[in-house]
Amino acid sequence: MVDKQGVSPCYIGNLPPHLAALNQANVSAQELALKGIMEKDKTKIFYSLLLDPLTGARLTIDETRQMVDELFQVEAKYLKDFK
């Protein structure tokens, strides 16, 4: 919950298995993206995008690789330490 008091967690209990699985898939992709950022690993960021449902619905693997390469090229001055 977010209100004038700030951000407060809200316990809702166990999710039904099908909803938990859907959430876990997204969380796993986000965790992989975070690891890629923290470890400055472009490959992990690429893999995280492959797991993203919208990216997978719109782009092939090769198109996703090209998109990542283009993004890193455009932002190269901010991403110098990525391998």
mmCIF file as gemmi writes it, N, C-alpha and C atoms, coordinates in Angstrom:
data_model
loop_
_atom_site.group_PDB
_atom_site.id
_atom_site.type_symbol
_atom_site.label_atom_id
_atom_site.label_alt_id
_atom_site.label_comp_id
_atom_site.label_asym_id
_atom_site.label_entity_id
_atom_site.label_seq_id
_atom_site.pdbx_PDB_ins_code
_atom_site.Cartn_x
_atom_site.Cartn_y
_atom_site.Cartn_z
_atom_site.occupancy
_atom_site.B_iso_or_equiv
_atom_site.pdbx_formal_charge
_atom_site.auth_seq_id
_atom_site.auth_asym_id
_atom_site.pdbx_PDB_model_num
ATOM 1 N N . MET Axp A 1 ? 0.842 -1.168 0 1 0 ? 1 A 1
ATOM 2 C CA . MET Axp A 1 ? 0 0 0 1 0 ? 1 A 1
ATOM 3 C C . MET Axp A 1 ? 0.893 1.24 0 1 0 ? 1 A 1
ATOM 4 N N . VAL Axp A 2 ? 0.471 2.237 -0.741 1 0 ? 2 A 1
ATOM 5 C CA . VAL Axp A 2 ? 1.181 3.514 -0.767 1 0 ? 2 A 1
ATOM 6 C C . VAL Axp A 2 ? 0.188 4.593 -0.374 1 0 ? 2 A 1
ATOM 7 N N . ASP Axp A 3 ? 0.543 5.338 0.647 1 0 ? 3 A 1
ATOM 8 C CA . ASP Axp A 3 ? -0.291 6.442 1.099 1 0 ? 3 A 1
ATOM 9 C C . ASP Axp A 3 ? 0.605 7.531 1.68 1 0 ? 3 A 1
ATOM 10 N N . LYS Axp A 4 ? 0.027 8.499 2.377 1 0 ? 4 A 1
ATOM 11 C CA . LYS Axp A 4 ? 0.834 9.595 2.916 1 0 ? 4 A 1
ATOM 12 C C . LYS Axp A 4 ? 1.839 9.13 3.962 1 0 ? 4 A 1
ATOM 13 N N . GLN Axp A 5 ? 1.664 7.902 4.469 1 0 ? 5 A 1
ATOM 14 C CA . GLN Axp A 5 ? 2.606 7.32 5.417 1 0 ? 5 A 1
ATOM 15 C C . GLN Axp A 5 ? 3.827 6.719 4.715 1 0 ? 5 A 1
ATOM 16 N N . GLY Axp A 6 ? 3.729 6.537 3.404 1 0 ? 6 A 1
ATOM 17 C CA . GLY Axp A 6 ? 4.816 5.937 2.627 1 0 ? 6 A 1
ATOM 18 C C . GLY Axp A 6 ? 4.397 4.611 2.035 1 0 ? 6 A 1
ATOM 19 N N . VAL Axp A 7 ? 5.366 3.743 1.801 1 0 ? 7 A 1
ATOM 20 C CA . VAL Axp A 7 ? 5.127 2.429 1.207 1 0 ? 7 A 1
ATOM 21 C C . VAL Axp A 7 ? 5.09 1.394 2.323 1 0 ? 7 A 1
ATOM 22 N N . SER Axp A 8 ? 4.026 0.611 2.355 1 0 ? 8 A 1
ATOM 23 C CA . SER Axp A 8 ? 3.874 -0.436 3.371 1 0 ? 8 A 1
ATOM 24 C C . SER Axp A 8 ? 3.532 -1.752 2.689 1 0 ? 8 A 1
ATOM 25 N N . PRO Axp A 9 ? 4.244 -2.82 3.039 1 0 ? 9 A 1
ATOM 26 C CA . PRO Axp A 9 ? 3.919 -4.117 2.433 1 0 ? 9 A 1
ATOM 27 C C . PRO Axp A 9 ? 2.518 -4.563 2.851 1 0 ? 9 A 1
ATOM 28 N N . CYS Axp A 10 ? 1.916 -5.334 1.99 1 0 ? 10 A 1
ATOM 29 C CA . CYS Axp A 10 ? 0.564 -5.819 2.251 1 0 ? 10 A 1
ATOM 30 C C . CYS Axp A 10 ? 0.557 -7.332 2.035 1 0 ? 10 A 1
ATOM 31 N N . TYR Axp A 11 ? 0.425 -8.091 3.107 1 0 ? 11 A 1
ATOM 32 C CA . TYR Axp A 11 ? 0.43 -9.546 3.013 1 0 ? 11 A 1
ATOM 33 C C . TYR Axp A 11 ? -0.917 -10.027 2.474 1 0 ? 11 A 1
ATOM 34 N N . ILE Axp A 12 ? -0.86 -10.881 1.449 1 0 ? 12 A 1
ATOM 35 C CA . ILE Axp A 12 ? -2.105 -11.402 0.877 1 0 ? 12 A 1
ATOM 36 C C . ILE Axp A 12 ? -2.201 -12.918 0.975 1 0 ? 12 A 1
ATOM 37 N N . GLY Axp A 13 ? -1.163 -13.562 1.476 1 0 ? 13 A 1
ATOM 38 C CA . GLY Axp A 13 ? -1.193 -15.016 1.593 1 0 ? 13 A 1
ATOM 39 C C . GLY Axp A 13 ? -0.701 -15.692 0.325 1 0 ? 13 A 1
ATOM 40 N N . ASN Axp A 14 ? -0.878 -16.986 0.277 1 0 ? 14 A 1
ATOM 41 C CA . ASN Axp A 14 ? -0.425 -17.761 -0.874 1 0 ? 14 A 1
ATOM 42 C C . ASN Axp A 14 ? -1.297 -17.474 -2.089 1 0 ? 14 A 1
ATOM 43 N N . LEU Axp A 15 ? -0.64 -17.357 -3.224 1 0 ? 15 A 1
ATOM 44 C CA . LEU Axp A 15 ? -1.37 -17.203 -4.477 1 0 ? 15 A 1
ATOM 45 C C . LEU Axp A 15 ? -1.767 -18.573 -5.002 1 0 ? 15 A 1
ATOM 46 N N . PRO Axp A 16 ? -2.833 -18.649 -5.795 1 0 ? 16 A 1
ATOM 47 C CA . PRO Axp A 16 ? -3.126 -19.913 -6.478 1 0 ? 16 A 1
ATOM 48 C C . PRO Axp A 16 ? -1.921 -20.288 -7.349 1 0 ? 16 A 1
ATOM 49 N N . PRO Axp A 17 ? -1.642 -21.571 -7.5 1 0 ? 17 A 1
ATOM 50 C CA . PRO Axp A 17 ? -0.429 -21.995 -8.219 1 0 ? 17 A 1
ATOM 51 C C . PRO Axp A 17 ? -0.263 -21.385 -9.614 1 0 ? 17 A 1
ATOM 52 N N . HIS Axp A 18 ? -1.341 -21.243 -10.376 1 0 ? 18 A 1
ATOM 53 C CA . HIS Axp A 18 ? -1.205 -20.696 -11.732 1 0 ? 18 A 1
ATOM 54 C C . HIS Axp A 18 ? -0.809 -19.214 -11.702 1 0 ? 18 A 1
ATOM 55 N N . LEU Axp A 19 ? -1.259 -18.473 -10.703 1 0 ? 19 A 1
ATOM 56 C CA . LEU Axp A 19 ? -0.871 -17.066 -10.591 1 0 ? 19 A 1
ATOM 57 C C . LEU Axp A 19 ? 0.546 -16.92 -10.042 1 0 ? 19 A 1
ATOM 58 N N . ALA Axp A 20 ? 0.903 -17.78 -9.112 1 0 ? 20 A 1
ATOM 59 C CA . ALA Axp A 20 ? 2.27 -17.764 -8.576 1 0 ? 20 A 1
ATOM 60 C C . ALA Axp A 20 ? 3.276 -18.068 -9.689 1 0 ? 20 A 1
ATOM 61 N N . ALA Axp A 21 ? 2.944 -19.02 -10.551 1 0 ? 21 A 1
ATOM 62 C CA . ALA Axp A 21 ? 3.842 -19.377 -11.654 1 0 ? 21 A 1
ATOM 63 C C . ALA Axp A 21 ? 4.013 -18.209 -12.619 1 0 ? 21 A 1
ATOM 64 N N . LEU Axp A 22 ? 2.925 -17.522 -12.911 1 0 ? 22 A 1
ATOM 65 C CA . LEU Axp A 22 ? 2.995 -16.362 -13.801 1 0 ? 22 A 1
ATOM 66 C C . LEU Axp A 22 ? 3.877 -15.274 -13.189 1 0 ? 22 A 1
ATOM 67 N N . ASN Axp A 23 ? 3.679 -14.996 -11.917 1 0 ? 23 A 1
ATOM 68 C CA . ASN Axp A 23 ? 4.506 -13.996 -11.238 1 0 ? 23 A 1
ATOM 69 C C . ASN Axp A 23 ? 5.968 -14.417 -11.201 1 0 ? 23 A 1
ATOM 70 N N . GLN Axp A 24 ? 6.229 -15.674 -10.904 1 0 ? 24 A 1
ATOM 71 C CA . GLN Axp A 24 ? 7.607 -16.149 -10.779 1 0 ? 24 A 1
ATOM 72 C C . GLN Axp A 24 ? 8.363 -16.027 -12.094 1 0 ? 24 A 1
ATOM 73 N N . ALA Axp A 25 ? 7.67 -16.277 -13.206 1 0 ? 25 A 1
ATOM 74 C CA . ALA Axp A 25 ? 8.321 -16.139 -14.51 1 0 ? 25 A 1
ATOM 75 C C . ALA Axp A 25 ? 8.791 -14.695 -14.714 1 0 ? 25 A 1
ATOM 76 N N . ASN Axp A 26 ? 7.95 -13.744 -14.365 1 0 ? 26 A 1
ATOM 77 C CA . ASN Axp A 26 ? 8.324 -12.332 -14.515 1 0 ? 26 A 1
ATOM 78 C C . ASN Axp A 26 ? 9.427 -11.944 -13.536 1 0 ? 26 A 1
ATOM 79 N N . VAL Axp A 27 ? 9.316 -12.395 -12.306 1 0 ? 27 A 1
ATOM 80 C CA . VAL Axp A 27 ? 10.324 -12.083 -11.294 1 0 ? 27 A 1
ATOM 81 C C . VAL Axp A 27 ? 11.683 -12.648 -11.708 1 0 ? 27 A 1
ATOM 82 N N . SER Axp A 28 ? 11.7 -13.854 -12.254 1 0 ? 28 A 1
ATOM 83 C CA . SER Axp A 28 ? 12.966 -14.465 -12.685 1 0 ? 28 A 1
ATOM 84 C C . SER Axp A 28 ? 13.625 -13.646 -13.79 1 0 ? 28 A 1
ATOM 85 N N . ALA Axp A 29 ? 12.837 -13.172 -14.741 1 0 ? 29 A 1
ATOM 86 C CA . ALA Axp A 29 ? 13.385 -12.342 -15.819 1 0 ? 29 A 1
ATOM 87 C C . ALA Axp A 29 ? 13.932 -11.035 -15.252 1 0 ? 29 A 1
ATOM 88 N N . GLN Axp A 30 ? 13.21 -10.444 -14.306 1 0 ? 30 A 1
ATOM 89 C CA . GLN Axp A 30 ? 13.658 -9.188 -13.699 1 0 ? 30 A 1
ATOM 90 C C . GLN Axp A 30 ? 14.919 -9.396 -12.869 1 0 ? 30 A 1
ATOM 91 N N . GLU Axp A 31 ? 14.998 -10.506 -12.147 1 0 ? 31 A 1
ATOM 92 C CA . GLU Axp A 31 ? 16.215 -10.799 -11.365 1 0 ? 31 A 1
ATOM 93 C C . GLU Axp A 31 ? 17.414 -10.982 -12.283 1 0 ? 31 A 1
ATOM 94 N N . LEU Axp A 32 ? 17.202 -11.633 -13.421 1 0 ? 32 A 1
ATOM 95 C CA . LEU Axp A 32 ? 18.3 -11.834 -14.364 1 0 ? 32 A 1
ATOM 96 C C . LEU Axp A 32 ? 18.757 -10.494 -14.939 1 0 ? 32 A 1
ATOM 97 N N . ALA Axp A 33 ? 17.825 -9.605 -15.236 1 0 ? 33 A 1
ATOM 98 C CA . ALA Axp A 33 ? 18.192 -8.268 -15.725 1 0 ? 33 A 1
ATOM 99 C C . ALA Axp A 33 ? 18.997 -7.521 -14.663 1 0 ? 33 A 1
ATOM 100 N N . LEU Axp A 34 ? 18.573 -7.614 -13.423 1 0 ? 34 A 1
ATOM 101 C CA . LEU Axp A 34 ? 19.284 -6.955 -12.332 1 0 ? 34 A 1
ATOM 102 C C . LEU Axp A 34 ? 20.698 -7.511 -12.184 1 0 ? 34 A 1
ATOM 103 N N . LYS Axp A 35 ? 20.835 -8.838 -12.258 1 0 ? 35 A 1
ATOM 104 C CA . LYS Axp A 35 ? 22.183 -9.434 -12.2 1 0 ? 35 A 1
ATOM 105 C C . LYS Axp A 35 ? 23.037 -8.93 -13.348 1 0 ? 35 A 1
ATOM 106 N N . GLY Axp A 36 ? 22.44 -8.834 -14.539 1 0 ? 36 A 1
ATOM 107 C CA . GLY Axp A 36 ? 23.176 -8.325 -15.69 1 0 ? 36 A 1
ATOM 108 C C . GLY Axp A 36 ? 23.671 -6.913 -15.467 1 0 ? 36 A 1
ATOM 109 N N . ILE Axp A 37 ? 22.836 -6.092 -14.854 1 0 ? 37 A 1
ATOM 110 C CA . ILE Axp A 37 ? 23.232 -4.708 -14.566 1 0 ? 37 A 1
ATOM 111 C C . ILE Axp A 37 ? 24.319 -4.675 -13.51 1 0 ? 37 A 1
ATOM 112 N N . MET Axp A 38 ? 24.125 -5.405 -12.425 1 0 ? 38 A 1
ATOM 113 C CA . MET Axp A 38 ? 25.086 -5.373 -11.323 1 0 ? 38 A 1
ATOM 114 C C . MET Axp A 38 ? 26.434 -5.973 -11.72 1 0 ? 38 A 1
ATOM 115 N N . GLU Axp A 39 ? 26.399 -7.005 -12.555 1 0 ? 39 A 1
ATOM 116 C CA . GLU Axp A 39 ? 27.636 -7.66 -12.98 1 0 ? 39 A 1
ATOM 117 C C . GLU Axp A 39 ? 28.171 -7.084 -14.282 1 0 ? 39 A 1
ATOM 118 N N . LYS Axp A 40 ? 27.462 -6.083 -14.823 1 0 ? 40 A 1
ATOM 119 C CA . LYS Axp A 40 ? 27.834 -5.454 -16.098 1 0 ? 40 A 1
ATOM 120 C C . LYS Axp A 40 ? 27.999 -6.504 -17.199 1 0 ? 40 A 1
ATOM 121 N N . ASP Axp A 41 ? 26.996 -7.366 -17.294 1 0 ? 41 A 1
ATOM 122 C CA . ASP Axp A 41 ? 27.021 -8.504 -18.218 1 0 ? 41 A 1
ATOM 123 C C . ASP Axp A 41 ? 25.896 -8.367 -19.249 1 0 ? 41 A 1
ATOM 124 N N . LYS Axp A 42 ? 26.266 -7.96 -20.436 1 0 ? 42 A 1
ATOM 125 C CA . LYS Axp A 42 ? 25.31 -7.741 -21.521 1 0 ? 42 A 1
ATOM 126 C C . LYS Axp A 42 ? 24.554 -9.018 -21.877 1 0 ? 42 A 1
ATOM 127 N N . THR Axp A 43 ? 25.202 -10.16 -21.786 1 0 ? 43 A 1
ATOM 128 C CA . THR Axp A 43 ? 24.561 -11.429 -22.136 1 0 ? 43 A 1
ATOM 129 C C . THR Axp A 43 ? 23.396 -11.729 -21.204 1 0 ? 43 A 1
ATOM 130 N N . LYS Axp A 44 ? 23.559 -11.444 -19.92 1 0 ? 44 A 1
ATOM 131 C CA . LYS Axp A 44 ? 22.46 -11.68 -18.976 1 0 ? 44 A 1
ATOM 132 C C . LYS Axp A 44 ? 21.282 -10.757 -19.267 1 0 ? 44 A 1
ATOM 133 N N . ILE Axp A 45 ? 21.573 -9.548 -19.674 1 0 ? 45 A 1
ATOM 134 C CA . ILE Axp A 45 ? 20.497 -8.628 -20.04 1 0 ? 45 A 1
ATOM 135 C C . ILE Axp A 45 ? 19.777 -9.148 -21.282 1 0 ? 45 A 1
ATOM 136 N N . PHE Axp A 46 ? 20.523 -9.626 -22.251 1 0 ? 46 A 1
ATOM 137 C CA . PHE Axp A 46 ? 19.927 -10.231 -23.449 1 0 ? 46 A 1
ATOM 138 C C . PHE Axp A 46 ? 19.031 -11.405 -23.065 1 0 ? 46 A 1
ATOM 139 N N . TYR Axp A 47 ? 19.512 -12.291 -22.213 1 0 ? 47 A 1
ATOM 140 C CA . TYR Axp A 47 ? 18.705 -13.441 -21.791 1 0 ? 47 A 1
ATOM 141 C C . TYR Axp A 47 ? 17.448 -13.005 -21.052 1 0 ? 47 A 1
ATOM 142 N N . SER Axp A 48 ? 17.57 -11.97 -20.243 1 0 ? 48 A 1
ATOM 143 C CA . SER Axp A 48 ? 16.383 -11.501 -19.515 1 0 ? 48 A 1
ATOM 144 C C . SER Axp A 48 ? 15.32 -11.006 -20.487 1 0 ? 48 A 1
ATOM 145 N N . LEU Axp A 49 ? 15.748 -10.369 -21.565 1 0 ? 49 A 1
ATOM 146 C CA . LEU Axp A 49 ? 14.79 -9.909 -22.575 1 0 ? 49 A 1
ATOM 147 C C . LEU Axp A 49 ? 14.176 -11.065 -23.347 1 0 ? 49 A 1
ATOM 148 N N . LEU Axp A 50 ? 14.935 -12.14 -23.522 1 0 ? 50 A 1
ATOM 149 C CA . LEU Axp A 50 ? 14.356 -13.319 -24.174 1 0 ? 50 A 1
ATOM 150 C C . LEU Axp A 50 ? 13.227 -13.917 -23.337 1 0 ? 50 A 1
ATOM 151 N N . LEU Axp A 51 ? 13.306 -13.759 -22.021 1 0 ? 51 A 1
ATOM 152 C CA . LEU Axp A 51 ? 12.276 -14.281 -21.127 1 0 ? 51 A 1
ATOM 153 C C . LEU Axp A 51 ? 11.072 -13.355 -21.011 1 0 ? 51 A 1
ATOM 154 N N . ASP Axp A 52 ? 11.197 -12.125 -21.475 1 0 ? 52 A 1
ATOM 155 C CA . ASP Axp A 52 ? 10.1 -11.168 -21.39 1 0 ? 52 A 1
ATOM 156 C C . ASP Axp A 52 ? 8.983 -11.558 -22.368 1 0 ? 52 A 1
ATOM 157 N N . PRO Axp A 53 ? 7.755 -11.7 -21.881 1 0 ? 53 A 1
ATOM 158 C CA . PRO Axp A 53 ? 6.665 -12.163 -22.753 1 0 ? 53 A 1
ATOM 159 C C . PRO Axp A 53 ? 6.394 -11.231 -23.942 1 0 ? 53 A 1
ATOM 160 N N . LEU Axp A 54 ? 6.431 -9.925 -23.74 1 0 ? 54 A 1
ATOM 161 C CA . LEU Axp A 54 ? 6.156 -9.011 -24.842 1 0 ? 54 A 1
ATOM 162 C C . LEU Axp A 54 ? 7.258 -9.069 -25.897 1 0 ? 54 A 1
ATOM 163 N N . THR Axp A 55 ? 8.508 -9.092 -25.441 1 0 ? 55 A 1
ATOM 164 C CA . THR Axp A 55 ? 9.62 -9.193 -26.387 1 0 ? 55 A 1
ATOM 165 C C . THR Axp A 55 ? 9.506 -10.482 -27.187 1 0 ? 55 A 1
ATOM 166 N N . GLY Axp A 56 ? 9.23 -11.596 -26.508 1 0 ? 56 A 1
ATOM 167 C CA . GLY Axp A 56 ? 9.096 -12.875 -27.191 1 0 ? 56 A 1
ATOM 168 C C . GLY Axp A 56 ? 7.936 -12.927 -28.166 1 0 ? 56 A 1
ATOM 169 N N . ALA Axp A 57 ? 6.884 -12.176 -27.872 1 0 ? 57 A 1
ATOM 170 C CA . ALA Axp A 57 ? 5.711 -12.154 -28.758 1 0 ? 57 A 1
ATOM 171 C C . ALA Axp A 57 ? 5.954 -11.307 -30.001 1 0 ? 57 A 1
ATOM 172 N N . ARG Axp A 58 ? 6.867 -10.355 -29.907 1 0 ? 58 A 1
ATOM 173 C CA . ARG Axp A 58 ? 7.072 -9.413 -31.008 1 0 ? 58 A 1
ATOM 174 C C . ARG Axp A 58 ? 8.347 -9.639 -31.813 1 0 ? 58 A 1
ATOM 175 N N . LEU Axp A 59 ? 9.383 -10.206 -31.164 1 0 ? 59 A 1
ATOM 176 C CA . LEU Axp A 59 ? 10.687 -10.306 -31.822 1 0 ? 59 A 1
ATOM 177 C C . LEU Axp A 59 ? 11.199 -11.738 -31.835 1 0 ? 59 A 1
ATOM 178 N N . THR Axp A 60 ? 11.952 -12.059 -32.86 1 0 ? 60 A 1
ATOM 179 C CA . THR Axp A 60 ? 12.667 -13.331 -32.893 1 0 ? 60 A 1
ATOM 180 C C . THR Axp A 60 ? 13.896 -13.213 -32.001 1 0 ? 60 A 1
ATOM 181 N N . ILE Axp A 61 ? 14.578 -14.315 -31.797 1 0 ? 61 A 1
ATOM 182 C CA . ILE Axp A 61 ? 15.809 -14.28 -31.009 1 0 ? 61 A 1
ATOM 183 C C . ILE Axp A 61 ? 16.84 -13.369 -31.678 1 0 ? 61 A 1
ATOM 184 N N . ASP Axp A 62 ? 16.976 -13.49 -32.988 1 0 ? 62 A 1
ATOM 185 C CA . ASP Axp A 62 ? 17.941 -12.644 -33.698 1 0 ? 62 A 1
ATOM 186 C C . ASP Axp A 62 ? 17.568 -11.165 -33.625 1 0 ? 62 A 1
ATOM 187 N N . GLU Axp A 63 ? 16.278 -10.866 -33.714 1 0 ? 63 A 1
ATOM 188 C CA . GLU Axp A 63 ? 15.842 -9.47 -33.604 1 0 ? 63 A 1
ATOM 189 C C . GLU Axp A 63 ? 16.08 -8.929 -32.197 1 0 ? 63 A 1
ATOM 190 N N . THR Axp A 64 ? 15.901 -9.782 -31.209 1 0 ? 64 A 1
ATOM 191 C CA . THR Axp A 64 ? 16.165 -9.372 -29.831 1 0 ? 64 A 1
ATOM 192 C C . THR Axp A 64 ? 17.644 -9.08 -29.642 1 0 ? 64 A 1
ATOM 193 N N . ARG Axp A 65 ? 18.498 -9.936 -30.165 1 0 ? 65 A 1
ATOM 194 C CA . ARG Axp A 65 ? 19.948 -9.705 -30.088 1 0 ? 65 A 1
ATOM 195 C C . ARG Axp A 65 ? 20.304 -8.38 -30.764 1 0 ? 65 A 1
ATOM 196 N N . GLN Axp A 66 ? 19.718 -8.135 -31.943 1 0 ? 66 A 1
ATOM 197 C CA . GLN Axp A 66 ? 19.984 -6.89 -32.668 1 0 ? 66 A 1
ATOM 198 C C . GLN Axp A 66 ? 19.512 -5.685 -31.848 1 0 ? 66 A 1
ATOM 199 N N . MET Axp A 67 ? 18.35 -5.793 -31.22 1 0 ? 67 A 1
ATOM 200 C CA . MET Axp A 67 ? 17.833 -4.703 -30.405 1 0 ? 67 A 1
ATOM 201 C C . MET Axp A 67 ? 18.778 -4.39 -29.242 1 0 ? 67 A 1
ATOM 202 N N . VAL Axp A 68 ? 19.248 -5.427 -28.559 1 0 ? 68 A 1
ATOM 203 C CA . VAL Axp A 68 ? 20.171 -5.24 -27.438 1 0 ? 68 A 1
ATOM 204 C C . VAL Axp A 68 ? 21.462 -4.599 -27.934 1 0 ? 68 A 1
ATOM 205 N N . ASP Axp A 69 ? 21.99 -5.094 -29.04 1 0 ? 69 A 1
ATOM 206 C CA . ASP Axp A 69 ? 23.214 -4.517 -29.598 1 0 ? 69 A 1
ATOM 207 C C . ASP Axp A 69 ? 23.022 -3.037 -29.929 1 0 ? 69 A 1
ATOM 208 N N . GLU Axp A 70 ? 21.882 -2.705 -30.529 1 0 ? 70 A 1
ATOM 209 C CA . GLU Axp A 70 ? 21.609 -1.308 -30.882 1 0 ? 70 A 1
ATOM 210 C C . GLU Axp A 70 ? 21.472 -0.44 -29.63 1 0 ? 70 A 1
ATOM 211 N N . LEU Axp A 71 ? 20.786 -0.951 -28.614 1 0 ? 71 A 1
ATOM 212 C CA . LEU Axp A 71 ? 20.632 -0.19 -27.374 1 0 ? 71 A 1
ATOM 213 C C . LEU Axp A 71 ? 21.982 0.064 -26.709 1 0 ? 71 A 1
ATOM 214 N N . PHE Axp A 72 ? 22.821 -0.952 -26.7 1 0 ? 72 A 1
ATOM 215 C CA . PHE Axp A 72 ? 24.142 -0.78 -26.094 1 0 ? 72 A 1
ATOM 216 C C . PHE Axp A 72 ? 25.013 0.154 -26.924 1 0 ? 72 A 1
ATOM 217 N N . GLN Axp A 73 ? 24.83 0.139 -28.222 1 0 ? 73 A 1
ATOM 218 C CA . GLN Axp A 73 ? 25.603 1.03 -29.086 1 0 ? 73 A 1
ATOM 219 C C . GLN Axp A 73 ? 25.183 2.485 -28.859 1 0 ? 73 A 1
ATOM 220 N N . VAL Axp A 74 ? 23.881 2.726 -28.803 1 0 ? 74 A 1
ATOM 221 C CA . VAL Axp A 74 ? 23.374 4.084 -28.609 1 0 ? 74 A 1
ATOM 222 C C . VAL Axp A 74 ? 23.776 4.639 -27.239 1 0 ? 74 A 1
ATOM 223 N N . GLU Axp A 75 ? 23.801 3.784 -26.229 1 0 ? 75 A 1
ATOM 224 C CA . GLU Axp A 75 ? 24.112 4.215 -24.866 1 0 ? 75 A 1
ATOM 225 C C . GLU Axp A 75 ? 25.551 3.885 -24.459 1 0 ? 75 A 1
ATOM 226 N N . ALA Axp A 76 ? 26.41 3.699 -25.423 1 0 ? 76 A 1
ATOM 227 C CA . ALA Axp A 76 ? 27.783 3.234 -25.181 1 0 ? 76 A 1
ATOM 228 C C . ALA Axp A 76 ? 28.538 4.086 -24.158 1 0 ? 76 A 1
ATOM 229 N N . LYS Axp A 77 ? 28.338 5.386 -24.188 1 0 ? 77 A 1
ATOM 230 C CA . LYS Axp A 77 ? 29.101 6.24 -23.263 1 0 ? 77 A 1
ATOM 231 C C . LYS Axp A 77 ? 28.715 5.988 -21.799 1 0 ? 77 A 1
ATOM 232 N N . TYR Axp A 78 ? 27.532 5.4 -21.566 1 0 ? 78 A 1
ATOM 233 C CA . TYR Axp A 78 ? 27.099 5.086 -20.194 1 0 ? 78 A 1
ATOM 234 C C . TYR Axp A 78 ? 27.37 3.633 -19.817 1 0 ? 78 A 1
ATOM 235 N N . LEU Axp A 79 ? 27.718 2.817 -20.811 1 0 ? 79 A 1
ATOM 236 C CA . LEU Axp A 79 ? 27.831 1.378 -20.595 1 0 ? 79 A 1
ATOM 237 C C . LEU Axp A 79 ? 29.234 0.856 -20.919 1 0 ? 79 A 1
ATOM 238 N N . LYS Axp A 80 ? 30.245 1.65 -20.645 1 0 ? 80 A 1
ATOM 239 C CA . LYS Axp A 80 ? 31.619 1.308 -21.021 1 0 ? 80 A 1
ATOM 240 C C . LYS Axp A 80 ? 32.135 0.036 -20.373 1 0 ? 80 A 1
ATOM 241 N N . ASP Axp A 81 ? 31.7 -0.248 -19.152 1 0 ? 81 A 1
ATOM 242 C CA . ASP Axp A 81 ? 32.254 -1.37 -18.418 1 0 ? 81 A 1
ATOM 243 C C . ASP Axp A 81 ? 31.539 -2.704 -18.669 1 0 ? 81 A 1
ATOM 244 N N . PHE Axp A 82 ? 30.529 -2.693 -19.524 1 0 ? 82 A 1
ATOM 245 C CA . PHE Axp A 82 ? 29.809 -3.944 -19.792 1 0 ? 82 A 1
ATOM 246 C C . PHE Axp A 82 ? 30.628 -4.841 -20.695 1 0 ? 82 A 1
ATOM 247 N N . LYS Axp A 83 ? 30.547 -6.147 -20.386 1 0 ? 83 A 1
ATOM 248 C CA . LYS Axp A 83 ? 31.292 -7.115 -21.197 1 0 ? 83 A 1
ATOM 249 C C . LYS Axp A 83 ? 30.347 -7.828 -22.143 1 0 ? 83 A 1
